[in-house]
mmCIF file of C-alpha atoms in Angstrom:
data_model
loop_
_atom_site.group_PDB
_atom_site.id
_atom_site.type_symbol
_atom_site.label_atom_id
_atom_site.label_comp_id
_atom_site.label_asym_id
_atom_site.label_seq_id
_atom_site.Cartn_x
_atom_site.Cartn_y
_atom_site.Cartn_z
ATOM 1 C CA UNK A 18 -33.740 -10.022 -51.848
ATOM 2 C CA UNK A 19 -36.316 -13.261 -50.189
ATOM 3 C CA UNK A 20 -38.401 -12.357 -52.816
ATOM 4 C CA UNK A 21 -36.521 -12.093 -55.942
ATOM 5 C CA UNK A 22 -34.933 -14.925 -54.897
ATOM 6 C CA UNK A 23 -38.383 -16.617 -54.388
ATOM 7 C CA UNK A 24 -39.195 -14.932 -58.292
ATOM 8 C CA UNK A 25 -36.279 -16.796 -59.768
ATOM 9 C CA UNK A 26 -37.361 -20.209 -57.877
ATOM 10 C CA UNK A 27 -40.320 -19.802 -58.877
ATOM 11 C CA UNK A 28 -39.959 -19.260 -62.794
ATOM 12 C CA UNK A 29 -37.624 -22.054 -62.943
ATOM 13 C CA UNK A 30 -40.163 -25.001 -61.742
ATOM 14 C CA UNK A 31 -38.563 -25.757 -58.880
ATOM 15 C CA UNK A 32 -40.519 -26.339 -55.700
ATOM 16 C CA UNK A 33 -40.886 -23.784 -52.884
ATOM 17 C CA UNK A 34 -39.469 -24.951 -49.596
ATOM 18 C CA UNK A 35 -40.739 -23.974 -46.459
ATOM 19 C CA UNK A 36 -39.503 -20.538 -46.020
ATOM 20 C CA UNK A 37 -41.133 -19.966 -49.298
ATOM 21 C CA UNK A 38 -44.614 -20.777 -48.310
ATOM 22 C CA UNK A 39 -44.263 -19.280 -45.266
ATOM 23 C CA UNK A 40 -42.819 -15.736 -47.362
ATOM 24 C CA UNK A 41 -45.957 -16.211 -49.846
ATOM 25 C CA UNK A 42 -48.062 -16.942 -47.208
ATOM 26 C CA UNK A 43 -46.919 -13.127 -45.229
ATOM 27 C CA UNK A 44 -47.585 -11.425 -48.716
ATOM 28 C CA UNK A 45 -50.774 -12.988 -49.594
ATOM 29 C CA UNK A 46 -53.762 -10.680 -48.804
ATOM 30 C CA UNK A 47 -56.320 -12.645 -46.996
ATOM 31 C CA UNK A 48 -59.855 -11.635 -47.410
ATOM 32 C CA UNK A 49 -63.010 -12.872 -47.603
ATOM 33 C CA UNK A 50 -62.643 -14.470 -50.891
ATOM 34 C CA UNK A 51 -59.244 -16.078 -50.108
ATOM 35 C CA UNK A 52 -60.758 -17.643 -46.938
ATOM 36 C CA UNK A 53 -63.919 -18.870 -48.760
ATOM 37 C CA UNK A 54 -61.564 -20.385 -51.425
ATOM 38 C CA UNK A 55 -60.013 -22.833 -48.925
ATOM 39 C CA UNK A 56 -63.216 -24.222 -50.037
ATOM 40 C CA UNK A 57 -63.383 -24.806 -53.218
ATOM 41 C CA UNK A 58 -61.412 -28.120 -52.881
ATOM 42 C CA UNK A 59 -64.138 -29.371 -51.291
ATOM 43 C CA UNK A 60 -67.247 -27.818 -53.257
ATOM 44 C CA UNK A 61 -65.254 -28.286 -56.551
ATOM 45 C CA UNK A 62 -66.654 -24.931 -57.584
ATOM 46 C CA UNK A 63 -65.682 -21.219 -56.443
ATOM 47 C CA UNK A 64 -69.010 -20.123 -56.464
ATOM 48 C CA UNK A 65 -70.609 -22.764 -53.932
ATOM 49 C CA UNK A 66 -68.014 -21.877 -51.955
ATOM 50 C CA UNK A 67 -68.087 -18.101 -51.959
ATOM 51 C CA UNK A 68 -72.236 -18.980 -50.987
ATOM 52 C CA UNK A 69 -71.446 -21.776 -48.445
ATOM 53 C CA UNK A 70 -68.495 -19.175 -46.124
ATOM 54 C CA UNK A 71 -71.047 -15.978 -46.365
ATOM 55 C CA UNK A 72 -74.082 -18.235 -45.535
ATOM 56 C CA UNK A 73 -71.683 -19.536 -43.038
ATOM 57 C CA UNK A 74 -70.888 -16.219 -41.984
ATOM 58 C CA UNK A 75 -74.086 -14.711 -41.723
ATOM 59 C CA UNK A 76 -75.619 -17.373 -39.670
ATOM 60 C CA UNK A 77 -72.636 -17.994 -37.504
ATOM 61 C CA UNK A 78 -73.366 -13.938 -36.430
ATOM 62 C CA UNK A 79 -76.990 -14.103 -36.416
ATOM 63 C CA UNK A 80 -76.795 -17.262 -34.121
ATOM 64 C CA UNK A 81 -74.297 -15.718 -31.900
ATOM 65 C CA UNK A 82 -76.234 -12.038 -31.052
ATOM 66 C CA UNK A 83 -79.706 -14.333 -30.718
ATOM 67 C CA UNK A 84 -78.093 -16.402 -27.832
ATOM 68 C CA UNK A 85 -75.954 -13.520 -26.568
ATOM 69 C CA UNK A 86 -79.831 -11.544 -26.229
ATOM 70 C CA UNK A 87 -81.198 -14.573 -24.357
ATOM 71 C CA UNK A 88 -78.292 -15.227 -22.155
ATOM 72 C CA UNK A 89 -78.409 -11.533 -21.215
ATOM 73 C CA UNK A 90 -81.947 -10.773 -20.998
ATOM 74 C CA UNK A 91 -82.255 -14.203 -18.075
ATOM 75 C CA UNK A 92 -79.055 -12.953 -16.500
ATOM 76 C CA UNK A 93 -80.057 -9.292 -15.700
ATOM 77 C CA UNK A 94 -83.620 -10.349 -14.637
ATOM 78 C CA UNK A 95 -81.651 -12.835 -12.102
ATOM 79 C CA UNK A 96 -79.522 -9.798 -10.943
ATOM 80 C CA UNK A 97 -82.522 -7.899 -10.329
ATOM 81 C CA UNK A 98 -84.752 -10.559 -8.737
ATOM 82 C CA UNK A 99 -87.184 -8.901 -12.054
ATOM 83 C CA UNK A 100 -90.272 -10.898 -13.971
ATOM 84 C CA UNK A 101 -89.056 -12.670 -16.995
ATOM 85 C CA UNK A 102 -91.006 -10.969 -19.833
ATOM 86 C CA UNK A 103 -90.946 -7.756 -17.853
ATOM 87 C CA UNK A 104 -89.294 -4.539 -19.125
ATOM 88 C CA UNK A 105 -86.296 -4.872 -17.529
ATOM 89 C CA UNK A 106 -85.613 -8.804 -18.908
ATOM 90 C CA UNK A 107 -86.570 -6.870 -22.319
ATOM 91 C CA UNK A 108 -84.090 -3.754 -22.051
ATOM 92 C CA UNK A 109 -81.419 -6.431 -20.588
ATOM 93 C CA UNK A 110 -81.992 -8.448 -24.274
ATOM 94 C CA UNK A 111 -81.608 -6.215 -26.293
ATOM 95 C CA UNK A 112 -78.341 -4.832 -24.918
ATOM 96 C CA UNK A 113 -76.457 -7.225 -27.058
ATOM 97 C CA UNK A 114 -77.657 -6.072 -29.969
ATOM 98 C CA UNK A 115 -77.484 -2.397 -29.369
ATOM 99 C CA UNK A 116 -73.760 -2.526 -28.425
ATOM 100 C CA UNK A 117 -73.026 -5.142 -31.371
ATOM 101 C CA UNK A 118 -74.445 -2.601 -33.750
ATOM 102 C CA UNK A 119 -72.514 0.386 -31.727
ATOM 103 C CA UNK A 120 -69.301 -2.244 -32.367
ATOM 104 C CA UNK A 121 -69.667 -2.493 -35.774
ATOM 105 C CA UNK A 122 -70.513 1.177 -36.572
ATOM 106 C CA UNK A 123 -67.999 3.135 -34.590
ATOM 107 C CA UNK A 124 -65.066 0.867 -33.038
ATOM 108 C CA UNK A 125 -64.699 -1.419 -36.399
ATOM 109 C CA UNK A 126 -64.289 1.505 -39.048
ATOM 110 C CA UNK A 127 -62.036 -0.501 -41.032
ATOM 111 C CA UNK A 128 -63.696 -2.911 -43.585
ATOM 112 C CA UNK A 129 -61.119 -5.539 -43.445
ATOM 113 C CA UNK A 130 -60.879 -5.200 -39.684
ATOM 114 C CA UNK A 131 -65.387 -5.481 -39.764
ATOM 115 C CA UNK A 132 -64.591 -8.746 -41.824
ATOM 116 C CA UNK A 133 -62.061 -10.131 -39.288
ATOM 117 C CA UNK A 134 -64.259 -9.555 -36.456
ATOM 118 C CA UNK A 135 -65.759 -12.924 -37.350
ATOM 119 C CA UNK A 136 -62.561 -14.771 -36.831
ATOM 120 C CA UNK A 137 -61.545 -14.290 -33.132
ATOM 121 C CA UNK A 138 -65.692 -14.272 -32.381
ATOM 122 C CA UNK A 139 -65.773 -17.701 -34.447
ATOM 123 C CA UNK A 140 -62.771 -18.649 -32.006
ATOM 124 C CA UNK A 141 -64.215 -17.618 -28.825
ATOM 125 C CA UNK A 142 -67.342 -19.385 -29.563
ATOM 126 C CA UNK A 143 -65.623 -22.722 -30.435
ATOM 127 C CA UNK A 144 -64.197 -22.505 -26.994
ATOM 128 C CA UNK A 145 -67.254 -21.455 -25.340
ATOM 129 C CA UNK A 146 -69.058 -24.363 -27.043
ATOM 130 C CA UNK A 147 -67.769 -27.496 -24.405
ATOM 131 C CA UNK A 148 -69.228 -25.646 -21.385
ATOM 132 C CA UNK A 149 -72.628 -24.758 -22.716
ATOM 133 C CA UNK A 150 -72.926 -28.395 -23.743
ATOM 134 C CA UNK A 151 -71.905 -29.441 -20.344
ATOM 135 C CA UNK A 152 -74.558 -27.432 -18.901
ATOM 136 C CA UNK A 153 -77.342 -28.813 -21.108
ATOM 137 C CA UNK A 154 -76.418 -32.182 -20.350
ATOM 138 C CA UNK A 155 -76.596 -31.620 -16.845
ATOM 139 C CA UNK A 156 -79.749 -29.629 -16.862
ATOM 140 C CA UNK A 157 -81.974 -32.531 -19.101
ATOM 141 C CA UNK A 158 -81.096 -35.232 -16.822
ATOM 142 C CA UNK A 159 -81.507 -32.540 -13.337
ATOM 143 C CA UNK A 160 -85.464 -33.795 -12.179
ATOM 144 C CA UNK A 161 -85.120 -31.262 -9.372
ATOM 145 C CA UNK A 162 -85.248 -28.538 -12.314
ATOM 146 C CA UNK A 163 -86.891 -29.959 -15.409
ATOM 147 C CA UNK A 164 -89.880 -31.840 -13.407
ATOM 148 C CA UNK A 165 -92.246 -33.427 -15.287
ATOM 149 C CA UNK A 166 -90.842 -32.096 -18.797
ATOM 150 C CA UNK A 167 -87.692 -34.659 -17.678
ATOM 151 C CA UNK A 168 -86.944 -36.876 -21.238
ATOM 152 C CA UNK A 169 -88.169 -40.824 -20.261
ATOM 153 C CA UNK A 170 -87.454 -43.892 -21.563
ATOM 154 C CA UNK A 171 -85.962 -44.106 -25.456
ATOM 155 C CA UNK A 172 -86.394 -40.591 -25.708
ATOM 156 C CA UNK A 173 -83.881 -39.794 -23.266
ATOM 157 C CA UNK A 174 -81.120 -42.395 -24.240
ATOM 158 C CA UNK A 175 -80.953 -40.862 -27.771
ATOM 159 C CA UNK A 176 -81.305 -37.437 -26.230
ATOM 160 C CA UNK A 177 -78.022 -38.064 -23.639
ATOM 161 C CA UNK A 178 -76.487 -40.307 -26.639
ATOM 162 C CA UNK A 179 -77.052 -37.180 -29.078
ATOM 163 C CA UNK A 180 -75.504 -34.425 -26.288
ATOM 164 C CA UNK A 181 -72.579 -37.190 -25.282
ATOM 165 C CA UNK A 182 -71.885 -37.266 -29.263
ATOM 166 C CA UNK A 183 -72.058 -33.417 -29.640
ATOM 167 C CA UNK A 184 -70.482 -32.611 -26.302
ATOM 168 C CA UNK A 185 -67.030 -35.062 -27.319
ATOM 169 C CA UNK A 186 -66.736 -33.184 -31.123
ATOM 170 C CA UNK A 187 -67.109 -29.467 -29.385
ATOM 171 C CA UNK A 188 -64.478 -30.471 -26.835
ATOM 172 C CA UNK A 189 -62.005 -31.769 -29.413
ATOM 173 C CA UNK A 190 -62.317 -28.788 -31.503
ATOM 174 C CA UNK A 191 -61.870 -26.553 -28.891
ATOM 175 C CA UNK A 192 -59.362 -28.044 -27.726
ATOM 176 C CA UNK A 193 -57.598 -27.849 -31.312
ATOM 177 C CA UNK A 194 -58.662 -24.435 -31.384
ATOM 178 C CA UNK A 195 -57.061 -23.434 -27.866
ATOM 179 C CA UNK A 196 -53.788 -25.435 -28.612
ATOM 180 C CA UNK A 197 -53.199 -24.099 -32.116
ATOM 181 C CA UNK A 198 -53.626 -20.604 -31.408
ATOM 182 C CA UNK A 199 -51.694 -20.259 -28.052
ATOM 183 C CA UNK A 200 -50.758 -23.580 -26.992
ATOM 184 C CA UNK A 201 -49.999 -23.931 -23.232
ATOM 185 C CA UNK A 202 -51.257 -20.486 -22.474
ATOM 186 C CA UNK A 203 -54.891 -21.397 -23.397
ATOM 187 C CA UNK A 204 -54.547 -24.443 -21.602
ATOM 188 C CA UNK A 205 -53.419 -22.899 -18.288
ATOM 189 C CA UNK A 206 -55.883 -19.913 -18.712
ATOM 190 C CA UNK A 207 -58.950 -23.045 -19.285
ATOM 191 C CA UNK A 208 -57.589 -24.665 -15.877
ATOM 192 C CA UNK A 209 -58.314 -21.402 -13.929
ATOM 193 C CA UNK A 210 -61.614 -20.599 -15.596
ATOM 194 C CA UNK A 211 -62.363 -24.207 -14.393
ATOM 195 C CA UNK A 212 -60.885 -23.804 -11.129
ATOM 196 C CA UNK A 213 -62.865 -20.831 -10.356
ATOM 197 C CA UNK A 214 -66.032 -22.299 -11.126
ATOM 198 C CA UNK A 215 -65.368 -25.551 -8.643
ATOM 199 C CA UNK A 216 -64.583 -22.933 -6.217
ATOM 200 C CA UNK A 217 -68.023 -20.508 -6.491
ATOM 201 C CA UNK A 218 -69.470 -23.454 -6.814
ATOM 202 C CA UNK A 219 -68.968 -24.979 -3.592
ATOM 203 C CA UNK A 220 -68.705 -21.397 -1.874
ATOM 204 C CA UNK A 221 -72.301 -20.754 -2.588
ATOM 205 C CA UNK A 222 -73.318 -24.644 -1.681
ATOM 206 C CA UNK A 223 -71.904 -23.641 1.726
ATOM 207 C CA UNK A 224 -73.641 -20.220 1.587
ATOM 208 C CA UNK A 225 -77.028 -22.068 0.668
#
């Protein structure tokens, strides 16, 4: 009934209301080349933007299982007290990629649902983003740990300068990201990761 309704509207001229868009928006199929189309505005042509999204796409996964390998391979060598460059720092980096490949095999079997997996991951890193900055900005001005490779002078204004700059955009857009997706939820779940971390923080400081 909506949608004859919507039909009739629509073959008259008149414009669509809000419960309209929001019914043509429910029977719209979105793919790939819908989401790359929200593009084309801005590229003026639909095939720069069908190249820009995959390009997008592609690097926004290869950049994601490269640092995911490298986070992992440090981590498990820390664990296990093990030589970085060893075998077991190799095994631990290339667990990332092993189970991302088992991932997209065997538990994505779905094309449309293998496509989608690069919407909640693109989420979760935007999220993510604000505390790795965090942590680099801490760790290039920390003397204790980078010694004498510590940025001096010029060098290390337009290195904080460039991190401040970086650091304020990834926080806003995670913070648009958290608030349109689940609103207070997000923002309560971000207070307890943060919470947490004070706490083991000054746990082990007492431990140490």
């Amino acid at each position: 009934k909506n949608l004859d309704a919507f039909k009739a509207k629509a073959s008259k001229g008149a414009e669509p209301n809000e419960t309209d868009k929001r019914l043509a928006a429910m029977l719209v199929s979105r793919d790939a080349y819908q989401l790359a189309g929200s593009l084309e505005n801005l590229t003026g042509s639909k095939a720069v933007s069908q190249t820009v999204f995959g390009i997008g796409v592609l690097g926004m996964a290869l950049s994601t299982i490269i640092i995911l390998m490298l986070i992992n391979g440090f981590t498990v060598t820390e664990m296990m007290g093990a030589e970085i460059g060893g075998m077991k720092h190799k095994i631990g980096s290339i667990l990332p990629g092993i189970t991302g490949a088992l991932g997209f095999l065997f538990l994505w079997g779905d094309a449309d649902a293998k496509f989608w997996l690069a919407v909640p991951t693109s989420v979760f890193g935007m999220v993510l983003l604000p505390i790795a900055y965090i942590t680099f900005f801490l760790m290039i001005n920390n003397k204790s740990l980078m010694g004498t490779s510590l940025p001096q002078g010029n060098k290390r204004i337009v290195l904080n300068i460039a991190m401040g700059v970086a650091l304020v955009a990834a926080t806003i857009g995670a913070g648009w990201s958290i608030w349109s997706k689940v609103q207070w939820t997000g923002v309560i779940a971000v207070g307890i990761f943060f919470a947490l971390a004070i706490i083991v923080h000054f746990t082990r400081s007492k431990q140490d």
